[in-house]
Short mmCIF file of C-alpha atoms in Angstrom, two decimals:
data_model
loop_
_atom_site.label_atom_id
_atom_site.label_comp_id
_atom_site.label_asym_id
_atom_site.label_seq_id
_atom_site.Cartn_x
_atom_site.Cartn_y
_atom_site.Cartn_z
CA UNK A 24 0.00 0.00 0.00
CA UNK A 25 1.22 3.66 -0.85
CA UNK A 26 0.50 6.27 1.74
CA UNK A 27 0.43 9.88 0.99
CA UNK A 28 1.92 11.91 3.34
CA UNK A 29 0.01 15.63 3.83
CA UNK A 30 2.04 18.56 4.36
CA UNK A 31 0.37 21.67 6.57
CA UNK A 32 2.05 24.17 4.98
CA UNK A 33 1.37 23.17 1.19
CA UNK A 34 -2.24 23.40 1.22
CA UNK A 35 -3.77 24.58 -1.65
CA UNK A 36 -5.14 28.51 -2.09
CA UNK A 37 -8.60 29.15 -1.33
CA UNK A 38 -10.65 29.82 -4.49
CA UNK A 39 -12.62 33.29 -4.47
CA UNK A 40 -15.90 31.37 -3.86
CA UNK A 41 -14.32 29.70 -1.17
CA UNK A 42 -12.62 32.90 0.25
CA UNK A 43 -16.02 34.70 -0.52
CA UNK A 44 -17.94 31.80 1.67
CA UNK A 45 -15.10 32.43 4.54
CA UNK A 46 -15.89 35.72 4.80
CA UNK A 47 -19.71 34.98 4.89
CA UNK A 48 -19.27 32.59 7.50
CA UNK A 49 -16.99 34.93 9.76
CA UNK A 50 -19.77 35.90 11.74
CA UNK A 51 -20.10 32.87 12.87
CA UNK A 52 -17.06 31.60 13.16
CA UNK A 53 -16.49 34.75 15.89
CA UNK A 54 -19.38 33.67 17.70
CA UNK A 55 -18.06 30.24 18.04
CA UNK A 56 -14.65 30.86 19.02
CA UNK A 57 -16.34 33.34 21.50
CA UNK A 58 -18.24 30.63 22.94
CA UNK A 59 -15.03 28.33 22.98
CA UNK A 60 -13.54 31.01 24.96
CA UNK A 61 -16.30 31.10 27.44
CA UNK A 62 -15.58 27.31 27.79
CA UNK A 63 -12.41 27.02 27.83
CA UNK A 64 -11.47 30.50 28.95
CA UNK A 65 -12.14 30.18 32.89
CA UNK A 66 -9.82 27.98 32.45
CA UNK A 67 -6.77 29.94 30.84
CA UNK A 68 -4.42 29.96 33.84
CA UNK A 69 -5.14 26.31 35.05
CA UNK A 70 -1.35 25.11 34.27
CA UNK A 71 -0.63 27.91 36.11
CA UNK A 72 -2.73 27.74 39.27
CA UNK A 73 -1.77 23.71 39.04
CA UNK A 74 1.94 25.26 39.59
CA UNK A 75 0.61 27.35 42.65
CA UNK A 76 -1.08 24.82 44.26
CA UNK A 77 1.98 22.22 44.11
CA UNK A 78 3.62 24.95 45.74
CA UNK A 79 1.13 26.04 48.65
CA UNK A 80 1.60 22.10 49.08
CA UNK A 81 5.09 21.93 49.19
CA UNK A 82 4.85 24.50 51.67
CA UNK A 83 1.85 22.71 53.50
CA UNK A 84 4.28 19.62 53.68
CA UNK A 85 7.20 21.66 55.01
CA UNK A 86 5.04 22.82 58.30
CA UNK A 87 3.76 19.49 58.79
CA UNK A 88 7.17 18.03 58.66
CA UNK A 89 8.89 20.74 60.73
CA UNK A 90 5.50 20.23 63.46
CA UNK A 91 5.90 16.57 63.20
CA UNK A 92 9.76 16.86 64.54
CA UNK A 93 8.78 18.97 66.96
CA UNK A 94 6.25 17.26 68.62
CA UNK A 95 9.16 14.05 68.88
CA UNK A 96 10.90 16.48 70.42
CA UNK A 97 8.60 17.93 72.83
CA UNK A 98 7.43 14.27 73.56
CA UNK A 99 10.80 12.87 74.22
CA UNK A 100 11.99 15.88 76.51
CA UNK A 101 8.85 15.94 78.76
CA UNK A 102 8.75 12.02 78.79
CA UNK A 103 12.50 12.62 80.33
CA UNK A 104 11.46 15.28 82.64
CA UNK A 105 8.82 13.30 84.15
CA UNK A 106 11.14 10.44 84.66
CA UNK A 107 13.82 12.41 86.55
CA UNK A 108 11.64 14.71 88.40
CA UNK A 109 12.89 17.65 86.38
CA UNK A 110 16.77 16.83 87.56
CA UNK A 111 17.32 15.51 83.92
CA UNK A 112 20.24 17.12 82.24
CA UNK A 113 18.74 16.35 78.99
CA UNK A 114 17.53 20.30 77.17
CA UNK A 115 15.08 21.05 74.82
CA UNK A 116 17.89 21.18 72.12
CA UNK A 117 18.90 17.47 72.77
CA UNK A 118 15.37 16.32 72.16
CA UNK A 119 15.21 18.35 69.28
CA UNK A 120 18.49 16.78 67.30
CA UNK A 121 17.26 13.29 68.96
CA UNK A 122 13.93 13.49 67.09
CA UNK A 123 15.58 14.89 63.85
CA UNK A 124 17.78 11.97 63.55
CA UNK A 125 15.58 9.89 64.15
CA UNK A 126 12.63 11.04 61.59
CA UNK A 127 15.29 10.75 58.92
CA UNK A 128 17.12 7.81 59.88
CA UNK A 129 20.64 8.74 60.85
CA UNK A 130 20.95 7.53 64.52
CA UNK A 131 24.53 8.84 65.42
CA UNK A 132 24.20 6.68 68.96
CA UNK A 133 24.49 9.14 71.34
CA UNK A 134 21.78 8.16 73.49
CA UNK A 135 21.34 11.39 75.67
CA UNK A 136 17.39 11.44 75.27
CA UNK A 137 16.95 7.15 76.37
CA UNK A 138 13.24 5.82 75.66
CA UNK A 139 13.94 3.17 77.67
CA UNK A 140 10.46 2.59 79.02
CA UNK A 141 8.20 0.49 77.11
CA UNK A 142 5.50 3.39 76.43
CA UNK A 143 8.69 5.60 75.28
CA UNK A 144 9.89 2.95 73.15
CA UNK A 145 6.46 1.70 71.68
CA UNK A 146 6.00 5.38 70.91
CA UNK A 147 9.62 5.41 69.44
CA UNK A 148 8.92 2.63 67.23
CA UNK A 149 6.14 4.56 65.70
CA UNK A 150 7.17 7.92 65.57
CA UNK A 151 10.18 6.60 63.56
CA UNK A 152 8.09 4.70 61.18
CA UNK A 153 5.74 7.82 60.67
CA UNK A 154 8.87 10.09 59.99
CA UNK A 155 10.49 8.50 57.80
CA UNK A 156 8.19 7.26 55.37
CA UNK A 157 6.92 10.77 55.28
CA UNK A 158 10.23 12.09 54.63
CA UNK A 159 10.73 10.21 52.45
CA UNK A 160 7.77 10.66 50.41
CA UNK A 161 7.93 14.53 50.98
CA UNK A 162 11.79 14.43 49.61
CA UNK A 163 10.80 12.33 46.95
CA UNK A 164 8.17 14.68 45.61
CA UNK A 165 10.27 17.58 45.74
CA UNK A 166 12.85 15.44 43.52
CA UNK A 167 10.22 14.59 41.55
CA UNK A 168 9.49 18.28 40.91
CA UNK A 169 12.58 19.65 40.12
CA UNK A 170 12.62 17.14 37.70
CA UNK A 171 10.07 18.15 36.10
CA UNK A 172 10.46 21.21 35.73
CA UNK A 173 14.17 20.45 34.58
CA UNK A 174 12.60 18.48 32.04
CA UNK A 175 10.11 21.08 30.55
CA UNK A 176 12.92 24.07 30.20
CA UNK A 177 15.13 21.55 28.64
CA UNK A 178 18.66 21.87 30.45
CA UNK A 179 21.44 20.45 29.13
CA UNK A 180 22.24 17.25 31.43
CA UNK A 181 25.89 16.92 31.36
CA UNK A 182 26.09 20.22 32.39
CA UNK A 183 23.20 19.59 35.36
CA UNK A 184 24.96 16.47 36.59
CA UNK A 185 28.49 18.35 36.72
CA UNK A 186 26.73 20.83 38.78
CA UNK A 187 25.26 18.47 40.84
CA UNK A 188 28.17 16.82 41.76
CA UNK A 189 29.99 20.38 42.40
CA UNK A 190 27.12 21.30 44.56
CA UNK A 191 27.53 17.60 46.50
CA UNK A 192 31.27 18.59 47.01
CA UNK A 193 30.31 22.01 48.48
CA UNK A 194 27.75 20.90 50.35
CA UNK A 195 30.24 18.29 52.64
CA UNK A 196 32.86 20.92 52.35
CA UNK A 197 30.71 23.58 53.86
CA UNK A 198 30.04 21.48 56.70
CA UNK A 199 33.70 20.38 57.43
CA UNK A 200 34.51 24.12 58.11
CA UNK A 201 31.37 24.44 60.00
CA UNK A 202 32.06 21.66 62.56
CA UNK A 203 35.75 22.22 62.41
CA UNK A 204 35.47 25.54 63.86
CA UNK A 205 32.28 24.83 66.21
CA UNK A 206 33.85 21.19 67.40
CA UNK A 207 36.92 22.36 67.65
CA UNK A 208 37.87 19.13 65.67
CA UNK A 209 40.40 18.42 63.10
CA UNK A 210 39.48 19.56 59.08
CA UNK A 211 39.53 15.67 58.54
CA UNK A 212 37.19 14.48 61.33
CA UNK A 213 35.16 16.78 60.67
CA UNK A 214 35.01 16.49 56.69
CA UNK A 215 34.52 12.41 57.74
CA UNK A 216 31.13 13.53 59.91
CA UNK A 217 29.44 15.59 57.62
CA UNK A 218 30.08 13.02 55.14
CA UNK A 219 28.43 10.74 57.53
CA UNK A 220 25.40 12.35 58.69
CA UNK A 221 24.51 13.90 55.25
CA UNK A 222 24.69 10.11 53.42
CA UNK A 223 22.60 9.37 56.61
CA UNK A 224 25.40 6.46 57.97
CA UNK A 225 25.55 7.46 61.92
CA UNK A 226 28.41 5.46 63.30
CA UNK A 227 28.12 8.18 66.70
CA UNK A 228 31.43 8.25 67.28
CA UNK A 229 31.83 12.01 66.89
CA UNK A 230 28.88 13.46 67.70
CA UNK A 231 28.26 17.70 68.41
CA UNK A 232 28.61 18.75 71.88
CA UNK A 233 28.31 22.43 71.70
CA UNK A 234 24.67 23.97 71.60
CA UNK A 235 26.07 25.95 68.00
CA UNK A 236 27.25 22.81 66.80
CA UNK A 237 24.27 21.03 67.26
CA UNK A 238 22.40 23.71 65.93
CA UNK A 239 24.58 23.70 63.36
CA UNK A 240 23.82 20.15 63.07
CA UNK A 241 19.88 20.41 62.42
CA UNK A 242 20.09 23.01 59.59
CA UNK A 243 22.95 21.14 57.93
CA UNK A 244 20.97 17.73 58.13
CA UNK A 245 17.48 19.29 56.93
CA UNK A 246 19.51 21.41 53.57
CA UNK A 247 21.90 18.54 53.53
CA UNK A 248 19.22 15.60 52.79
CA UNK A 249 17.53 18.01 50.49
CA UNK A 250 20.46 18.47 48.41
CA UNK A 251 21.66 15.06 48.23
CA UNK A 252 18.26 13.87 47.58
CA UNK A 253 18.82 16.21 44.40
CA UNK A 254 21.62 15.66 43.22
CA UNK A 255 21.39 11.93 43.39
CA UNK A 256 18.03 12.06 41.47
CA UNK A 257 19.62 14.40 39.22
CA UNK A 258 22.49 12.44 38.36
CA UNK A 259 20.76 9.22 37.68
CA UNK A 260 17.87 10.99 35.90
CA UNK A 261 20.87 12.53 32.98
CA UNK A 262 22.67 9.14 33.06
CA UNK A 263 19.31 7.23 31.98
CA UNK A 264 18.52 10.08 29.77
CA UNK A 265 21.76 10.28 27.76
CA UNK A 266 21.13 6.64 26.73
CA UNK A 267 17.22 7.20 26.40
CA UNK A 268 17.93 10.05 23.76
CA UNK A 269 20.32 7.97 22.21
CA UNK A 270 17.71 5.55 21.52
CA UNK A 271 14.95 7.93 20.38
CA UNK A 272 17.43 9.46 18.30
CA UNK A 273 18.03 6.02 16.00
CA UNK A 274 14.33 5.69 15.94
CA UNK A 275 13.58 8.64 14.89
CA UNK A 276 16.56 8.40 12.03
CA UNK A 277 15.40 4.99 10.78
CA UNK A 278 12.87 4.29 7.78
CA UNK A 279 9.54 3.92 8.79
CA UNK A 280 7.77 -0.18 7.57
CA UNK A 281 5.13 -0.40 6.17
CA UNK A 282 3.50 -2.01 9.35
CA UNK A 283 4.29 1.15 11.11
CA UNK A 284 2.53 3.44 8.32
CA UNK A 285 -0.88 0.75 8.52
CA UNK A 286 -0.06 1.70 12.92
CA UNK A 287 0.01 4.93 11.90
CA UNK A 288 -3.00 5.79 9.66
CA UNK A 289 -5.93 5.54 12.46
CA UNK A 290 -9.16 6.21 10.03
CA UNK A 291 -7.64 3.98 7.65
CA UNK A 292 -8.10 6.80 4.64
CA UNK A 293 -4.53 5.38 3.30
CA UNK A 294 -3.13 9.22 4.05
CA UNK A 295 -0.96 10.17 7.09
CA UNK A 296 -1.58 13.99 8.10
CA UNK A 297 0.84 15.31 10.93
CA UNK A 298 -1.56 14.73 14.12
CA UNK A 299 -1.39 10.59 13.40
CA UNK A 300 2.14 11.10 12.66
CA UNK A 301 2.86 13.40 16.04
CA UNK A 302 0.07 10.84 18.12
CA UNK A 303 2.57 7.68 17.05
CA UNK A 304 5.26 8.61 17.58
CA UNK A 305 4.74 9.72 20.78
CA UNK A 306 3.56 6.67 21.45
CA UNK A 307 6.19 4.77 19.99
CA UNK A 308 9.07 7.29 21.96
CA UNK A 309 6.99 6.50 25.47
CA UNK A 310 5.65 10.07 25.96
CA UNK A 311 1.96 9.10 26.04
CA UNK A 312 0.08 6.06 27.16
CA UNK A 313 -3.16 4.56 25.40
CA UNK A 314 -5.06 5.68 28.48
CA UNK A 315 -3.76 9.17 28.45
CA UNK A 316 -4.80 9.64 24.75
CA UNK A 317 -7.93 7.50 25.77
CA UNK A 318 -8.54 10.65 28.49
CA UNK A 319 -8.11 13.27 25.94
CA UNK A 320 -10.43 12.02 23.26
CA UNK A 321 -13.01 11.94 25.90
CA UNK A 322 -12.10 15.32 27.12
CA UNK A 323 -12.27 16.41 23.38
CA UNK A 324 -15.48 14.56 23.01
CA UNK A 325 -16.97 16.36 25.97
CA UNK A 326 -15.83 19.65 25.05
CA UNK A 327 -17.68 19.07 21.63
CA UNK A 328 -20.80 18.22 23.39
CA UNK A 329 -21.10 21.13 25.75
CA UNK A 330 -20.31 23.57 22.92
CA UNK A 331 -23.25 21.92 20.41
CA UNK A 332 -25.44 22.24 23.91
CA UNK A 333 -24.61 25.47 24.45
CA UNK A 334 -25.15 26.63 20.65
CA UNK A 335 -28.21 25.23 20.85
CA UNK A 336 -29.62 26.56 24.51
CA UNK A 337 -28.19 29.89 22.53
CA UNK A 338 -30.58 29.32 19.49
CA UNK A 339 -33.59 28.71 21.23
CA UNK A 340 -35.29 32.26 22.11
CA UNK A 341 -37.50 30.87 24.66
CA UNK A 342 -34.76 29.09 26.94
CA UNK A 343 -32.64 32.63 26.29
CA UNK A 344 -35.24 34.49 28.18
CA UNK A 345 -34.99 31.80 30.91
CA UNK A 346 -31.77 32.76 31.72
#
C-alpha cells in the first residue's frame, strides 16, 4: 500500500468562492470561538494555578514536617522530665536533634534522650516509622518536581549532573569548616562527619557537643538531605537520559515499515496527516500512554458536546429568556 503523506504548509489557495464563503461565515465563526472562549477560557491559567497549588503544598508539607519533629521532640523531653523529676540534664535542644535523627534515619548513637520505658519505646517505634516514610515521600516529591520542571525548560544534562556533583562537594565541604570551627575538631574528622550524617550512615562516634554545633547540626541535616536527595536524582535521571535520547534518536533516524505506516494511519483513509504522525510517535518514543490519549479524546469529546449544547440553549429564544 502507498500512503500519501500531507504537508500543513502546502495546502492549496482558497478559491474566491471559497474565500467569498469564509468571509460569509466569519460571523459565525467569531461567535463560536467566543463561545469556545467562554468554555475554555475560565480555564486559561489552570497550568498555572496547578503550579501554585503544588507549591502552597510543598509548603503545606514543610510545616507538617517541621510540626511533626517537633512534637518528637517535645514528647521525648517531657517524657524525660517526668522520669527524673525535672533533675534531667537532657535540654530542649537534645530532644530536638534526637527526634531529627531519628525522623530521617541517621541515629549517630548518642543516646542522651533514652526511651527506655516500654511506652517511650512503643511510641519510638512509631514515631520513627511515621517520619520517615513521610520524609521520604515529601523528599521524593520535591525530587520529583525539580525534575520536572528540569525536564520542561530543557537543560542540558551533562552540564546539570556536573553541577550536581559540584554542589555535592560544596555541600560536605561547607560542613567540614562548619564543625571544624564549632567542634573544635580536626578539618579531617570533621570532613569524615558531615560526610556521615549527610549520606545518613551514623556510626556516633563524633557526635556535636556544643549547643552551636548542634544547631549547626539540624540546619545542615534538613539542607543537607535536600540536596543530596537532588543531586542523586539528578544524576541518575541525565545518566538514563543520555542513553534514552540515544535511543529515540536512531528511531527517529530509521525508515519507517510499512506495518508502522498501517499503525500509523488511524481512520484507515490510506493518508498520514501530521496529528497521526505526532500521536505515534509519541507513542512509539513513550511520551503518552493509550489511556492518556484514551482521556483526551473523551475530554475532546466532551468539550464538543457542551459547545453543540450550548449553541443550541443559545438558538432557542424561549430558553434565552430563561436565563
Amino acid at each position: 500500500r502507498s500512503y500519501a503523506v500531507l504537508d500543513p504548509g502546502a495546502m492549496p489557495e482558497p478559491s474566491p468562492a471559497r474565500a467569498a464563503g469564509s468571509r460569509a461565515s466569519s460571523a459565525d465563526s467569531s461567535t463560536e470561538s467566543g463561545e469556545r472562549q467562554s468554555l475554555l477560557g475560565d480555564k486559561s491559567g489552570s497550568i498555572h494555578q496547578e503550579a501554585v497549588s503544588e507549591d502552597q503544598f510543598g509548603l503545606f508539607m514543610a510545616v507538617v514536617g517541621t510540626a511533626l519533629v517537633v512534637f518528637g521532640a517535645v514528647v521525648f523531653w517531657l517524657s524525660h522530665e517526668l522520669m527524673h523529676h525535672g533533675s534531667n540534664n537532657v535540654t530542649a535542644l537534645d530532644a530536638l536533634v534526637f527526634a531529627l535523627v531519628s525522623a530521617l534515619g541517621t541515629g549517630f548513637g548518642d543516646t542522651v534522650v533514652d526511651p527506655h520505658s516500654p511506652g517511650m519505646r512503643l511510641f519510638t517505634t512509631a514515631y520513627i516509622w511515621v517520619s520517615c516514610l513521610y520524609f521520604v515521600f515529601f523528599f521524593g516529591l520535591s525530587v520529583s518536581r525539580a525534575m520536572r520542571k528540569r525536564t520542561m525548560e530543557k537543560r542540558d544534562q551533562t552540564l546539570s549532573s556536573t553541577w550536581a556533583i559540584f554542589l555535592v562537594l560544596m555541600v560536605t565541604q561547607l560542613g567540614a569548616v562548619v564543625f571544624s570551627t564549632l567542634e573544635k575538631w580536626s578539618y579531617l574528622d570533621a570532613l569524615y562527619f558531615s560526610t556521615v550524617a549527610i549520606c545518613s550512615v551514623g556510626y556516633g562516634d563524633l557526635v556535636p557537643t556544643t549547643t552551636p554545633g548542634k544547631v549547626a547540626l539540624l540546619v545542615y541535616l534538613v539542607a543537607g538531605f535536600a540536596v543530596v536527595t537532588y543531586c542523586l536524582g539528578s544524576m541518575v535521571d541525565s545518566i538514563i537520559g543520555h542513553f534514552v535520547r540515544k535511543a529515540e534518536h536512531a528511531f527517529l533516524r530509521n525508515k519507517l515499515s510499512v506495518d508502522q505506516l498501517d499503525a500509523m494511519d488511524s481512520d484507515h483513509n490510506g493518508e498520514i496527516d501530521e496529528a497521526e504522525f505526532a500521536i505515534y510517535m509519541l507513542q512509539q518514543l513513550g511520551r503518552v500512554s493509550d489511556r492518556e490519549l484514551s482521556d483526551l479524546r473523551e475530554a475532546f469529546q466532551r468539550q464538543l458536546t457542551l459547545s453543540s449544547r450550548r449553541r443550541s440553549v443559545a438558538a432557542t429564544p424561549g430558553l434565552n429568556q430563561l436565563k
